[in-house]
Short mmCIF file of C-alpha atoms in Angstrom, two decimals:
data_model
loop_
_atom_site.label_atom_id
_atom_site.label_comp_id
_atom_site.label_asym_id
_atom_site.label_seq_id
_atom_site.Cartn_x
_atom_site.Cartn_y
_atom_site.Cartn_z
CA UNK A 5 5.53 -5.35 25.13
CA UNK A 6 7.19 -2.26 26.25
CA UNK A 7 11.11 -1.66 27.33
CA UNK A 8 11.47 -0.30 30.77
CA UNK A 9 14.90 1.05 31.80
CA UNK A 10 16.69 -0.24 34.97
CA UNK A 11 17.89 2.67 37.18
CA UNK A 12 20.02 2.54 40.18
CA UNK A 13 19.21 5.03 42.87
CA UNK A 14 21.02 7.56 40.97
CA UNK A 15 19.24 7.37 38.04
CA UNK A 16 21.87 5.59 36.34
CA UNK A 17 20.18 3.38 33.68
CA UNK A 18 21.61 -0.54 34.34
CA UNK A 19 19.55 -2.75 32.25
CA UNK A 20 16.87 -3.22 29.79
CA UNK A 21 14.51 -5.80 30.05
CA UNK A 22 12.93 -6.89 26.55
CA UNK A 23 10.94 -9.87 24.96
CA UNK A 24 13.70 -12.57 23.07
CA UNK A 25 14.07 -12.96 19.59
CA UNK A 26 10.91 -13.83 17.91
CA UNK A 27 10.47 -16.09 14.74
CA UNK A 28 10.41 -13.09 12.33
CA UNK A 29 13.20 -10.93 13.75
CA UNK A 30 15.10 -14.35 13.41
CA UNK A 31 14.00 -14.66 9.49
CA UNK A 32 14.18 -11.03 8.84
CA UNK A 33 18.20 -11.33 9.97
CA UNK A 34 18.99 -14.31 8.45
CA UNK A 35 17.88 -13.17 4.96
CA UNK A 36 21.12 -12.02 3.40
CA UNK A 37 22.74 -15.28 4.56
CA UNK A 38 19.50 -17.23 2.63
CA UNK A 39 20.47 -15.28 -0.24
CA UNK A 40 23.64 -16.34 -0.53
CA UNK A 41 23.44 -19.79 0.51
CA UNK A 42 19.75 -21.08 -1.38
CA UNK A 43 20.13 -24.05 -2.34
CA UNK A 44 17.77 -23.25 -5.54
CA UNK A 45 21.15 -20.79 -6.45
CA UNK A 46 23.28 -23.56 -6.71
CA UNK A 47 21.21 -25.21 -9.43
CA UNK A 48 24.27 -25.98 -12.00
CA UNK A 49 26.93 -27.06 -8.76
CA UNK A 50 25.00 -30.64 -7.58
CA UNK A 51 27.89 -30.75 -5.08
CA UNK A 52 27.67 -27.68 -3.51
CA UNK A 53 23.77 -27.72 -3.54
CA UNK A 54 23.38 -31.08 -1.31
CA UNK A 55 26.55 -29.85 0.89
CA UNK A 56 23.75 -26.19 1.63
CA UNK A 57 21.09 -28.10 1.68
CA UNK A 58 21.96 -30.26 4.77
CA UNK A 59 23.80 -27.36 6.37
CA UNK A 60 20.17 -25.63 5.92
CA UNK A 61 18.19 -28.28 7.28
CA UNK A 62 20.26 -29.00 10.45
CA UNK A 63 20.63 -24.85 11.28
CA UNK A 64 17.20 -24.76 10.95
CA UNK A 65 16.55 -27.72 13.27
CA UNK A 66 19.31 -25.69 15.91
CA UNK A 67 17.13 -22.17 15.60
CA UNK A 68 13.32 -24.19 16.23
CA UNK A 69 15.19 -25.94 19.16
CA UNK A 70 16.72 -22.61 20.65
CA UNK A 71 13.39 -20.80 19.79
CA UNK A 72 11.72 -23.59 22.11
CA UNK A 73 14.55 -23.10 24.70
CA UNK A 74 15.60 -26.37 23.94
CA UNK A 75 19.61 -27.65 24.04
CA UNK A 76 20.63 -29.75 20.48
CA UNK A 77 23.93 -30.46 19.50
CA UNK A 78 25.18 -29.69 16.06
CA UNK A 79 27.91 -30.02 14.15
CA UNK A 80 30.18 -27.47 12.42
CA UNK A 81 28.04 -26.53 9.50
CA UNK A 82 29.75 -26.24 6.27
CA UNK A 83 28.37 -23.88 3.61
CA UNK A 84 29.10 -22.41 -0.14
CA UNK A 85 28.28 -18.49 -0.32
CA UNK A 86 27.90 -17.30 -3.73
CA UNK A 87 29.02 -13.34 -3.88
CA UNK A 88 28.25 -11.21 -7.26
CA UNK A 89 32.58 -10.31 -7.16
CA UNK A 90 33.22 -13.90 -7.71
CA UNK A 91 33.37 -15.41 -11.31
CA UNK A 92 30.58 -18.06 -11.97
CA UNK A 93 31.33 -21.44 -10.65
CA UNK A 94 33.34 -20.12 -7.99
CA UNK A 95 31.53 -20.01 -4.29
CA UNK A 96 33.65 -19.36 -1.07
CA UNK A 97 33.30 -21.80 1.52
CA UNK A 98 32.82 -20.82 5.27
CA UNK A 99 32.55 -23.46 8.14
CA UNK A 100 30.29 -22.29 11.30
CA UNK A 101 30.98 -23.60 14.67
CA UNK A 102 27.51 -23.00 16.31
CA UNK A 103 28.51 -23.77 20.31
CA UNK A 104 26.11 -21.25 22.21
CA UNK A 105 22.96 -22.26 23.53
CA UNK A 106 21.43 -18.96 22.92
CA UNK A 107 19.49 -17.91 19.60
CA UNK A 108 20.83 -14.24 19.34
CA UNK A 109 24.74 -15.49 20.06
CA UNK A 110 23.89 -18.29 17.15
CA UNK A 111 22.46 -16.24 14.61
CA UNK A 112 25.21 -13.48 15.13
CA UNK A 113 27.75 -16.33 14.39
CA UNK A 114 26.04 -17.20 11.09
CA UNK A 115 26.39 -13.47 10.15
CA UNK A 116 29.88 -13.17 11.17
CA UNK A 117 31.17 -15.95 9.57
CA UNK A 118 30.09 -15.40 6.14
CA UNK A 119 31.01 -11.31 6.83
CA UNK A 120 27.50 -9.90 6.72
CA UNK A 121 26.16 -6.75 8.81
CA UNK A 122 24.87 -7.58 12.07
CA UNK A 123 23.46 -3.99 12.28
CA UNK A 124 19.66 -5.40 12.07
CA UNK A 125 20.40 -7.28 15.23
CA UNK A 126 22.14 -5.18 17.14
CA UNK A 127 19.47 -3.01 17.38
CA UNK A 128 17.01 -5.68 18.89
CA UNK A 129 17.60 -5.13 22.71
CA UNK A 130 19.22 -7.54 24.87
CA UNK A 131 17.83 -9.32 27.82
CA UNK A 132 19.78 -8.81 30.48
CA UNK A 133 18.96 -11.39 34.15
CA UNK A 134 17.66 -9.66 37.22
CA UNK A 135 20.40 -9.62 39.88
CA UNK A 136 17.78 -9.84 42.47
CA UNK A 137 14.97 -8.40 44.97
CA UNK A 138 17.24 -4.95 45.63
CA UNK A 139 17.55 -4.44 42.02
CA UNK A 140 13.87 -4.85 41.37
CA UNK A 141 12.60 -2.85 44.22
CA UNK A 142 15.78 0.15 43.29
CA UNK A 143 13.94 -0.31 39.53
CA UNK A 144 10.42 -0.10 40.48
CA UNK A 145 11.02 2.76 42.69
CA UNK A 146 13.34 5.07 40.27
CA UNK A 147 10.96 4.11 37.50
CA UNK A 148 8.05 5.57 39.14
CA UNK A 149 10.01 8.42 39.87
CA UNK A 150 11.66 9.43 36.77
CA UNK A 151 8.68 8.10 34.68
CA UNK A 152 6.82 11.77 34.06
CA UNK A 153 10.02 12.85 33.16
CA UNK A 154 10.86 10.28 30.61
CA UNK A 155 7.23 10.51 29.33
CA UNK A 156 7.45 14.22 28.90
CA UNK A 157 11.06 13.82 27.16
CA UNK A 158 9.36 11.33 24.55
CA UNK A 159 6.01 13.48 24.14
CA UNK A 160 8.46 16.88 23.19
CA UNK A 161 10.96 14.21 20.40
CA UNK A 162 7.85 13.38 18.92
CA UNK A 163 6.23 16.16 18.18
CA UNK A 164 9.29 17.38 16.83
CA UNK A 165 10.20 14.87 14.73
CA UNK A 166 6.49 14.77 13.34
CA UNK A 167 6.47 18.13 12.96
CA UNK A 168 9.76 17.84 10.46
CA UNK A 169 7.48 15.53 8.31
CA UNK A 170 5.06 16.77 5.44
CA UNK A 171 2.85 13.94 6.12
CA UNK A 172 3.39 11.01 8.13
CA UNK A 173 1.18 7.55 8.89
CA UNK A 174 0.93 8.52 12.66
CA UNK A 175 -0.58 11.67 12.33
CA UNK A 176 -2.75 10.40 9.33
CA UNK A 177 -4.50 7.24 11.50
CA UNK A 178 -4.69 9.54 14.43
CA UNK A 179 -7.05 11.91 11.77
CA UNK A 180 -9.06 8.40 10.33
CA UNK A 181 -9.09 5.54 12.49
CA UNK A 182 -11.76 6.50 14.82
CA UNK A 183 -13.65 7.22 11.32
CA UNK A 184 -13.36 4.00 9.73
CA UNK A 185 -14.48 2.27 13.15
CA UNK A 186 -18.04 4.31 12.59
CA UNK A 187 -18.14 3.58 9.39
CA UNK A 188 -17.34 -0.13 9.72
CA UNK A 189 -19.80 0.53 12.65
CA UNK A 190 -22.30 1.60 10.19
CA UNK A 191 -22.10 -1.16 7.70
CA UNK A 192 -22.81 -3.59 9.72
CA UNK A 193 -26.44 -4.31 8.91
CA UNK A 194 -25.36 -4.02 5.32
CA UNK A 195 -22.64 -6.86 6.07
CA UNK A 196 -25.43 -8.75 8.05
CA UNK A 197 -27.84 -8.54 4.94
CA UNK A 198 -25.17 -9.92 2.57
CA UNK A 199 -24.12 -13.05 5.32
CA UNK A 200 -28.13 -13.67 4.85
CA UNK A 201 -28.22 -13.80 1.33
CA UNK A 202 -25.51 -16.06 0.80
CA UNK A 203 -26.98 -18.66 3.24
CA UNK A 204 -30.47 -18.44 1.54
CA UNK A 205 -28.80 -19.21 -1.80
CA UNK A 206 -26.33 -21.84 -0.66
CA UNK A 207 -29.24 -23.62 1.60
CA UNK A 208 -32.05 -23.52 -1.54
CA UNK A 209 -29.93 -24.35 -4.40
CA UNK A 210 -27.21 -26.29 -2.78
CA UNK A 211 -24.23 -23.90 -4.04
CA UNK A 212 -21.19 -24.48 -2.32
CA UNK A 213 -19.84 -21.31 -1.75
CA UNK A 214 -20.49 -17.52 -2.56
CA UNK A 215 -17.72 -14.91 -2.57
CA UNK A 216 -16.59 -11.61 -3.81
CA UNK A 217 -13.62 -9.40 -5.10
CA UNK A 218 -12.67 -7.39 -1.96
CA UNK A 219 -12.33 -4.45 -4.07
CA UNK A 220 -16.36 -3.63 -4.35
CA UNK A 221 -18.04 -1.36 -2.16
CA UNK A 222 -20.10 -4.10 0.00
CA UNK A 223 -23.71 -1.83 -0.90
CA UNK A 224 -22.30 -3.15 -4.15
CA UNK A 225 -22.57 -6.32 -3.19
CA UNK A 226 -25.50 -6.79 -1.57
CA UNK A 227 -27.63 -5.18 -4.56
CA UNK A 228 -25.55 -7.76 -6.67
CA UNK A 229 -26.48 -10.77 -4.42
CA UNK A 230 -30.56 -9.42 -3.96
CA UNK A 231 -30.19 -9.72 -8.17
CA UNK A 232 -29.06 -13.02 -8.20
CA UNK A 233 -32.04 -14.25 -5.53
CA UNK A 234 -34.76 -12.36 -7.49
CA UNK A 235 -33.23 -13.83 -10.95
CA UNK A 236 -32.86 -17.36 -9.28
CA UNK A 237 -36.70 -17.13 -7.87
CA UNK A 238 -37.68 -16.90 -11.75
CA UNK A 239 -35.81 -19.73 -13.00
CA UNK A 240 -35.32 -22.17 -10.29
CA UNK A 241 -35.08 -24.69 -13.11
CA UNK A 242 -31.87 -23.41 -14.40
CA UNK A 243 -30.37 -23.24 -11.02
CA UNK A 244 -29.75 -26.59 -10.37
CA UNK A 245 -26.34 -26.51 -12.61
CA UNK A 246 -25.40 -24.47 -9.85
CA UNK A 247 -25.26 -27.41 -7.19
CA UNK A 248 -22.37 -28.01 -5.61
CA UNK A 249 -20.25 -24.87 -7.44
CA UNK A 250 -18.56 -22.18 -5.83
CA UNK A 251 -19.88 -18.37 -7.21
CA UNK A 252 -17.66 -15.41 -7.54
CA UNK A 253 -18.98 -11.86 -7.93
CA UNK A 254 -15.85 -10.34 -9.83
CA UNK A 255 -15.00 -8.25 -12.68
CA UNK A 256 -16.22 -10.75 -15.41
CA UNK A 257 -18.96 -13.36 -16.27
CA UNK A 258 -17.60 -16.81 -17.09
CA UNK A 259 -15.64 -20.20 -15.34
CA UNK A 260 -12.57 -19.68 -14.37
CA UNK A 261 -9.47 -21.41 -14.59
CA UNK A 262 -10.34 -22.67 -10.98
CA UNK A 263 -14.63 -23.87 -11.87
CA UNK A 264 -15.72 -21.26 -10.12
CA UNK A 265 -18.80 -19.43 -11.95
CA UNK A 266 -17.92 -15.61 -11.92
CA UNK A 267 -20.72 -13.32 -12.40
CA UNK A 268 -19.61 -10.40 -13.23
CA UNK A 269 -21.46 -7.18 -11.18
CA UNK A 270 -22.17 -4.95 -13.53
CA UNK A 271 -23.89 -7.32 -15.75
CA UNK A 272 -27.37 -7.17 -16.61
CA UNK A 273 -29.04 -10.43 -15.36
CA UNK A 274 -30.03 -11.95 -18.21
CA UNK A 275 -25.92 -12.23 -19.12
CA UNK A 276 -25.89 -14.12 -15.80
CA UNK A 277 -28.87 -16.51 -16.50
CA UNK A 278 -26.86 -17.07 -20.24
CA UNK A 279 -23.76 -18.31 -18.27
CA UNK A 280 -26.10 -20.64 -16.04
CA UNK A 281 -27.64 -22.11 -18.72
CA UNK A 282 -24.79 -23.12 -20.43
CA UNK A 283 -22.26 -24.00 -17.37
CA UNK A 284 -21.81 -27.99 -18.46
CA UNK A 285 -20.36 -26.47 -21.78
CA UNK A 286 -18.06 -24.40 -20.09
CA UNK A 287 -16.37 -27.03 -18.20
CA UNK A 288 -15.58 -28.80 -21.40
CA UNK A 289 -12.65 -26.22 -21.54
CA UNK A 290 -11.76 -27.29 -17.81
CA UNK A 291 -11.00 -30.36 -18.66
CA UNK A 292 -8.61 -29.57 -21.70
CA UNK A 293 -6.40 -27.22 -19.78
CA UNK A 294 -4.63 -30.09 -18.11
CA UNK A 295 -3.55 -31.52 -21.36
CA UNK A 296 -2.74 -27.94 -23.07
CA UNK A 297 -0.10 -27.19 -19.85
CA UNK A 298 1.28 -30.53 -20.43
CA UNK A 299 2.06 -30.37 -24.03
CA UNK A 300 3.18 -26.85 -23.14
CA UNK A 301 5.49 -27.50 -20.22
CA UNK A 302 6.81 -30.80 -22.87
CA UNK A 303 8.01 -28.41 -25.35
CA UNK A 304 9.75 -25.97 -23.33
CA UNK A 305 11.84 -28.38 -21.50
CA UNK A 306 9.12 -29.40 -18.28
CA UNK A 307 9.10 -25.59 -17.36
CA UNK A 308 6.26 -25.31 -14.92
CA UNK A 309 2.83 -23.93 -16.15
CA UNK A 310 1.46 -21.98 -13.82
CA UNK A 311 -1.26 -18.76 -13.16
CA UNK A 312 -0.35 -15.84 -10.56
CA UNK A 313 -2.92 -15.03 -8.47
CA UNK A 314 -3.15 -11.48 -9.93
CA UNK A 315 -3.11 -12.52 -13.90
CA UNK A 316 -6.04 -10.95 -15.71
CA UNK A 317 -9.43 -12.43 -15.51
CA UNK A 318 -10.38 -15.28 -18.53
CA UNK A 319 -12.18 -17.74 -18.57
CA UNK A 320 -11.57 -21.86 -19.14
CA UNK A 321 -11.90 -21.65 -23.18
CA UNK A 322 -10.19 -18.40 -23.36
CA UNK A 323 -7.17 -19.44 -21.55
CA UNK A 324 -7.52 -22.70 -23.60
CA UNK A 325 -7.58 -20.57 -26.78
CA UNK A 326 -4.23 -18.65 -25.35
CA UNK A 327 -2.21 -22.04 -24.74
CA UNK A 328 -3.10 -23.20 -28.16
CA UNK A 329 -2.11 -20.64 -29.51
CA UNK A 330 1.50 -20.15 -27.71
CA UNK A 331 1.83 -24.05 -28.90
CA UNK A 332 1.44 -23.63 -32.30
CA UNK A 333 4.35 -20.86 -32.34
CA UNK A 334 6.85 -22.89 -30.30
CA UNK A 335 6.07 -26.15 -32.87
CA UNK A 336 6.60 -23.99 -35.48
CA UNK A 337 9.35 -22.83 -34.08
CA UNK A 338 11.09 -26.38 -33.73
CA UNK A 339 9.74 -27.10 -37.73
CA UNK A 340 11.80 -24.75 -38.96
CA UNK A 341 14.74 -26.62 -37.52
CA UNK A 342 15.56 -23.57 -34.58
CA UNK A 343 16.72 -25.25 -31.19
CA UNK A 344 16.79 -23.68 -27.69
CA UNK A 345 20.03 -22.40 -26.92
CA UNK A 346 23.03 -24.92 -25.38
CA UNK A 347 22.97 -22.56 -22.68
CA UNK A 348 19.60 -23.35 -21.15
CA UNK A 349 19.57 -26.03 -18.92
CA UNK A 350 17.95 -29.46 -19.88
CA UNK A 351 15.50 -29.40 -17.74
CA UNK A 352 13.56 -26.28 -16.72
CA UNK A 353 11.44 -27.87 -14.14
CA UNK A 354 12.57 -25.79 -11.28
CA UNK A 355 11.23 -22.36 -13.24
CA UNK A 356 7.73 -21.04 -13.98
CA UNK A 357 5.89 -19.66 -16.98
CA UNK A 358 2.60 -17.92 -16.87
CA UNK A 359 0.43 -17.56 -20.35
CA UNK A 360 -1.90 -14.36 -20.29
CA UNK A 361 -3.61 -12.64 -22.61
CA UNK A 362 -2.43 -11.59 -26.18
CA UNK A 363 -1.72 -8.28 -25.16
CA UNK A 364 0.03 -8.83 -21.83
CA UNK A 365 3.89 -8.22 -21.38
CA UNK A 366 6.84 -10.45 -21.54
CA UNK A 367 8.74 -10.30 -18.55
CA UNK A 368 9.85 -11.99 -15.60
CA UNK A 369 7.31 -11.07 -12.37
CA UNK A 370 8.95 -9.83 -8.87
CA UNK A 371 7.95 -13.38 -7.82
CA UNK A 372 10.62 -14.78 -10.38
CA UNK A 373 7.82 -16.33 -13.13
CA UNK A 374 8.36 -16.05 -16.82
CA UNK A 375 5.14 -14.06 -18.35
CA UNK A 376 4.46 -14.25 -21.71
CA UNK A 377 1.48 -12.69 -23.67
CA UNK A 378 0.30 -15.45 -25.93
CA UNK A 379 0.60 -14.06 -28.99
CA UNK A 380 4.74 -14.21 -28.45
CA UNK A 381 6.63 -15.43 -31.59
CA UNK A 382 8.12 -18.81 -29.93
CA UNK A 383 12.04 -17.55 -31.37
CA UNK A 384 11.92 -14.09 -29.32
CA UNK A 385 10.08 -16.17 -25.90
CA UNK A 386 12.77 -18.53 -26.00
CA UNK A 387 15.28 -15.79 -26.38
CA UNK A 388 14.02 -14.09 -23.30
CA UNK A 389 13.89 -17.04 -21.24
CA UNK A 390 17.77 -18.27 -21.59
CA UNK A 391 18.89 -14.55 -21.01
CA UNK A 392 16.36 -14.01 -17.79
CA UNK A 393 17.43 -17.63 -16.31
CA UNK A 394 19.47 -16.51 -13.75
CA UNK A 395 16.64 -13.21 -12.86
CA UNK A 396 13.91 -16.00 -12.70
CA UNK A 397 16.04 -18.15 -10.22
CA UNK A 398 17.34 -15.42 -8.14
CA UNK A 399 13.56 -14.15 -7.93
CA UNK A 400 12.21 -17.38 -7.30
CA UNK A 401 14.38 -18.04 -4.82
CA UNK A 402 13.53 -14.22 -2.89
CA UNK A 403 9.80 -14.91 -3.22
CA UNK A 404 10.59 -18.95 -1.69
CA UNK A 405 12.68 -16.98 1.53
CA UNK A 406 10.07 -14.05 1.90
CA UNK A 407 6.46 -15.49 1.80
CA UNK A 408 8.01 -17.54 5.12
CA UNK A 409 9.15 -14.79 6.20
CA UNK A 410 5.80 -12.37 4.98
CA UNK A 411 3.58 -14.83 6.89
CA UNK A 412 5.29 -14.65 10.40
CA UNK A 413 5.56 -10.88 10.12
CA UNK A 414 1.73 -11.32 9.19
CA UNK A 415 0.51 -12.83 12.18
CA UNK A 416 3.11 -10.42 14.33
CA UNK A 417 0.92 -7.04 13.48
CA UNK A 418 -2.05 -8.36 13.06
CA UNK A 419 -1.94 -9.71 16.95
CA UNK A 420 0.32 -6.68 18.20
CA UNK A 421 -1.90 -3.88 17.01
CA UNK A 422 -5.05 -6.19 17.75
CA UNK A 423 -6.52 -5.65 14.09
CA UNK A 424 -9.81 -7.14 13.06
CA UNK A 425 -8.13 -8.01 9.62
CA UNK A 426 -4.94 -7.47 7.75
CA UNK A 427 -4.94 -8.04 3.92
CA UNK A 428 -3.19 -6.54 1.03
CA UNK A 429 -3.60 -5.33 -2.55
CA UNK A 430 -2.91 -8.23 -5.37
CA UNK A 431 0.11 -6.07 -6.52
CA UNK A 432 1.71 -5.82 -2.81
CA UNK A 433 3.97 -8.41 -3.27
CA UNK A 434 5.96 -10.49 -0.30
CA UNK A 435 9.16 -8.27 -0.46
CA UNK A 436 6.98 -4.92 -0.17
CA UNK A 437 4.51 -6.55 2.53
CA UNK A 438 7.55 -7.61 4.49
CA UNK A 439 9.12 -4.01 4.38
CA UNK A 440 5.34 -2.44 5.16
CA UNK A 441 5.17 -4.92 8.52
CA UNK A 442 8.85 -4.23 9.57
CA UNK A 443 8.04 -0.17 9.47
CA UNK A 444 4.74 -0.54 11.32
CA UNK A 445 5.89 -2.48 14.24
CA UNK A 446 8.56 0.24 14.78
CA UNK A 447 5.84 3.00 15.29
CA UNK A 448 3.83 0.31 17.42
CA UNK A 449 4.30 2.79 20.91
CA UNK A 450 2.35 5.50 18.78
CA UNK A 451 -0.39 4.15 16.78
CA UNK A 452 -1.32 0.60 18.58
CA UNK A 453 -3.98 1.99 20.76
CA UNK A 454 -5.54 4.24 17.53
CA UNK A 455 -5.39 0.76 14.86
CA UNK A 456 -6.85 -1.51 17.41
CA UNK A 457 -10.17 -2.71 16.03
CA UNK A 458 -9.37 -1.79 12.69
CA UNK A 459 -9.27 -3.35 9.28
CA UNK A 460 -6.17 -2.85 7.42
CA UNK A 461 -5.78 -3.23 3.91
CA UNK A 462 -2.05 -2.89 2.51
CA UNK A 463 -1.70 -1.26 -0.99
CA UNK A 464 0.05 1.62 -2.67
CA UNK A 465 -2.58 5.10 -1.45
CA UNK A 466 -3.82 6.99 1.80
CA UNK A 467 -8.11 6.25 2.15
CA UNK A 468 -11.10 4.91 4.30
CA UNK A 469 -13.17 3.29 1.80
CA UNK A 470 -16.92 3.65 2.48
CA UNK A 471 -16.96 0.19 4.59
CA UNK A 472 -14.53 1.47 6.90
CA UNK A 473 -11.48 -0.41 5.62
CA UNK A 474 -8.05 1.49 6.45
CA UNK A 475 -5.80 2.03 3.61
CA UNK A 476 -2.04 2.75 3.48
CA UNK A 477 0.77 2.74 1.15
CA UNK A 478 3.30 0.10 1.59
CA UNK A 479 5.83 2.67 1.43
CA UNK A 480 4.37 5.15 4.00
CA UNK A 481 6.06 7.93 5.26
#
C-alpha cells in the first residue's frame, strides 16, 4: 500500500493517508517493553512474576481488541521492569493508565511509561480523517499534477543514494530475479518428475511420506529418488518395513531421533537396502531414548532434554550411545560426593539442554539452550550451567518474544512482495530473520515488482542456485 501526500491547491502537503498499525509493527515496538517485563525474567520474584503475568495477559487482550477495532475496558495495569543499573532483586514498578481507544495512542503509553524510545513508532505514518469531498477532489487534482514531479524527485534520490553504495540488494535482484524465474521456469519438468516418483513409491509400498534436505540441487534429487525405485523394483520383499514410515533423503543413512529412515544421497544403494533390512532393529534405540532423557533431565534437576532443529545428524542408537554416556559422568560426578552449586535453582524445568556429539561445543545457543558435547566431564557441565543461568533465561526468553514476532513478519513479506516461498537457512535464527524482514519491507517501493514470483531463501551469501531459488544475506546491504 503506497502513501500519497494531501496537497492543497498550493501544493502545500496537508495529510498523509496510510494503512494502521499492523500485528508486527505492534510486536516489533513492543519488544523492549517484553524484555523488561517477561514474566520468564522474574523466575526467582513469584510475586512480581504473577503481578506481569496478568498485566501481560489483559494488555494483550486490549491490543487484539483495538487491532479488531473493538472498545474493551481495562484497568490500570501494574508492572515490574527489570533494568541492568538496578541491583538484583530490585525491579521498578510503573502503573499504565491505558484510556485511548486507539492502538498507536496505547502502545505509545506503554513506551512512555516505562521511559523507552518511541522512535520506531514515530516513524510509522499517521492516519489522518478526510475532511471531506473538497479535500479529496483539491487531493486528487494536485496529485495528478505534481505527481511527474514527485516521481522524477524520487527516481534522481535513488540513484544517488545507490550510487553511494558498493553493492546493494536492489541493484543485485534487479541483475538476478528475472534469472532465477527462468531457471525455476526451467526446472519445472525436473520438479514434475520428482512429485511422480514420490507418489509411485508412496502408492506401491505404502510409505507415508518422502522428503528431502532443501539444500540439494533437485537434479540431485530426482537421480536419488529414480535409485531408490530401481533398488525397490529388485527387492520388493524388503520394502515392506517401509510401510507406513516417513523417508528422508539427507546427509546420512540411518533413523533418526524422529523414525524417519534417512537415506543418505551419496550412498551407494546397497548401504540403503542394509538400512531397510534391518529398520525393526533400529527402532529398538527409539524406544530407549525416552527413558535415557528422563534419567537425564532427573539428575540435572528436571532440566528439559531437548534437540534443536539444526543439531548434527545421528541416528536413534547413536544419540542413545551419547546420553549414556553424559549419564555415567554426572553419576559419577554425584559418587564422588560433588553437589550442584546452592546457587542453581531447585528446579531447572524452565531451561533446556541439548546432548550432541562428542566433539560438539559447550555453550549456550542464541535460542537460550544449554549444549553440551557428550563427552563433557559432569563437574565442568555443571559449572557452566549455574554461571550461564541467567544467559539461558534471558535467551530463552528473546527466542519465546521473537518467533511470535518472526512469524507475523513472515507472513507480512511473503504476501507483500507476492513470493512463491520464503524460507531460511537452519543457522538464520528468529532475531536475524526478524531484522532481514524489517529491512526488506522498507525497500518494498523498489524491489516488489522485481521479487514477485520468486522463491526466497534467507541465509548468510548473494546466489541463484541452479533451481532458481533467490539467495540473500540476512544482513544485506
Amino acid at each position: 500500500m503506497f502513501c500519497r501526500l494531501r496537497l492543497s491547491s498550493c501544493g502545500c502537503p496537508i495529510g498523509v493517508f496510510h494503512k494502521k498499525l499492523s500485528s508486527a509493527e505492534v510486536s516489533t515496538a513492543l519488544r523492549p517493553f517484553y524484555f523488561r517485563v517477561h514474566p520468564d525474567l522474574f523466575g526467582k520474584y513469584p510475586e512480581q512474576r504473577k503481578i506481569n503475568e496478568i498485566s501481560l495477559q489483559q494488555l494483550s487482550a486490549l491490543l487484539e481488541a483495538q487491532q479488531s477495532s473493538r472498545n474493551i475496558a481495562t484497568p490500570i495495569l501494574p508492572f515490574y521492569l527489570r533494568k541492568n543499573d538496578m541491583p538484583e532483586g530490585q525491579f521498578e514498578f510503573v502503573k499504565i493508565k491505558l484510556d485511548s481507544n486507539d492502538l498507536r495512542e496505547t502502545v505509545v503509553k506503554v513506551l512512555n511509561a516505562c521511559d523507552i524510545s518511541t522512535s520506531y513508532i514515530d516513524k510509522i505514518p499517521r492516519i489522518k480523517q478526510d475532511k471531506g469531498r473538497q479535500f479529496r477532489e483539491e487531493f486528487n487534482e494536485a496529485y495528478e499534477k505534481y505527481k511527474d514531479e514527485f516521481d522524477k524527485a524520487t527516481r534522481m534520490k535513488r540513484k544517488v543514494e545507490e550510487k553511494k553504495a558498493i553493492t546493494n540488494i536492489i541493484d543485485w535482484i534487479s541483475e538476478n530475479s528475472q534469472q532465477a524465474k527462468q531457471k525455476y521456469e526451467s526446472t519445472q519438468a525436473t520438479r514434475g518428475q520428482v512429485k511422480s516418483l514420490i507418489e509411485q513409491l508412496c502408492k506401491t509400498y505404502g510409505i507415508k511420506e518422502v522428503k528431502y534436505d532443501s539444500g540439494w540441487n533437485i537434479s540431485h534429487i530426482r537421480g536419488a529418488l529414480q535409485s531408490l525405485t530401481s533398488m525397490a523394483s529388485q527387492h520388493p520383499q524388503h520394502m515392506d518395513n517401509l510401510k507406513d514410515r516417513t523417508i528422508a533423503l539427507g546427509q546420512f543413512t540411518g533413523v533418526s531421533l524422529d523414525g524417519d529412515v534417512y537415506l543418505n544421497i551419496i550412498d551407494v544403494r546397497h548401504e540403503w537396502l542394509s538400512l531397510i533390512k534391518k529398520v525393526s532393529q533400529e527402532d529398538s534405540a527409539l524406544t530407549e531414548i525416552p527413558q535415557y532423557e528422563k534419567a537425564l533431565s532427573s539428575i540435572l534437576r528436571n532440566i528439559h532434554i531437548c534437540r534443536r532443529k539444526f543439531m548434527p545428524k545421528v541416528s536413534a542408537a547413536q544419540y542413545c550411545s551419547h546420553l549414556r554416556q553424559l549419564i555415567t559422568s554426572i553419576g559419577d560426578f554425584y559418587g564422588r560426593g560433588s553437589k550442584i552449586p546452592d546457587t542453581v535453582p531447585e528446579s531447572l524445568q524452565k531451561y533446556e539442554i541439548v546432548v550432541e556429539p562428542e566433539a560438539g561445543p559447550l555453550m549456550v545457543s542464541p535460542t537460550g539452550q544449554f549444549i553440551t558435547p557428550s563427552s563433557c566431564p559432569a563437574d565442568e557441565l555443571i559449572a557452566f550451567i549455574a554461571k550461564h543461568l541467567d544467559d539461558a533465561m534471558l535467551l530463552l526468553t528473546e527466542y519465546s518474544i521473537n518467533k511470535h514476532v518472526e512469524k507475523a513478519l513472515y507472513k507480512e513479506v511473503k504476501e507483500r512482495f507476492q513470493l512463491l516461498d520464503l524460507i531460511k537457512d537452519d543457522s538464520i535464527t528468529p532475531g536475524l530473520m526478524i531484522l532481514c524482514c524489517q529491512r526488506l519491507l522498507t525497500r518494498i517501493d523498489t524491489i516488489d515488482e522485481k521479487l514477485k514470483g520468486n522463491i526466497l531463501y534467507v541465509t548468510h551469501y548473494y546466489s541463484v542456485l541452479s533451481e532458481g531459488v533467490l539467495c540473500i544475506p540476512w544482513n544485506f546491504k
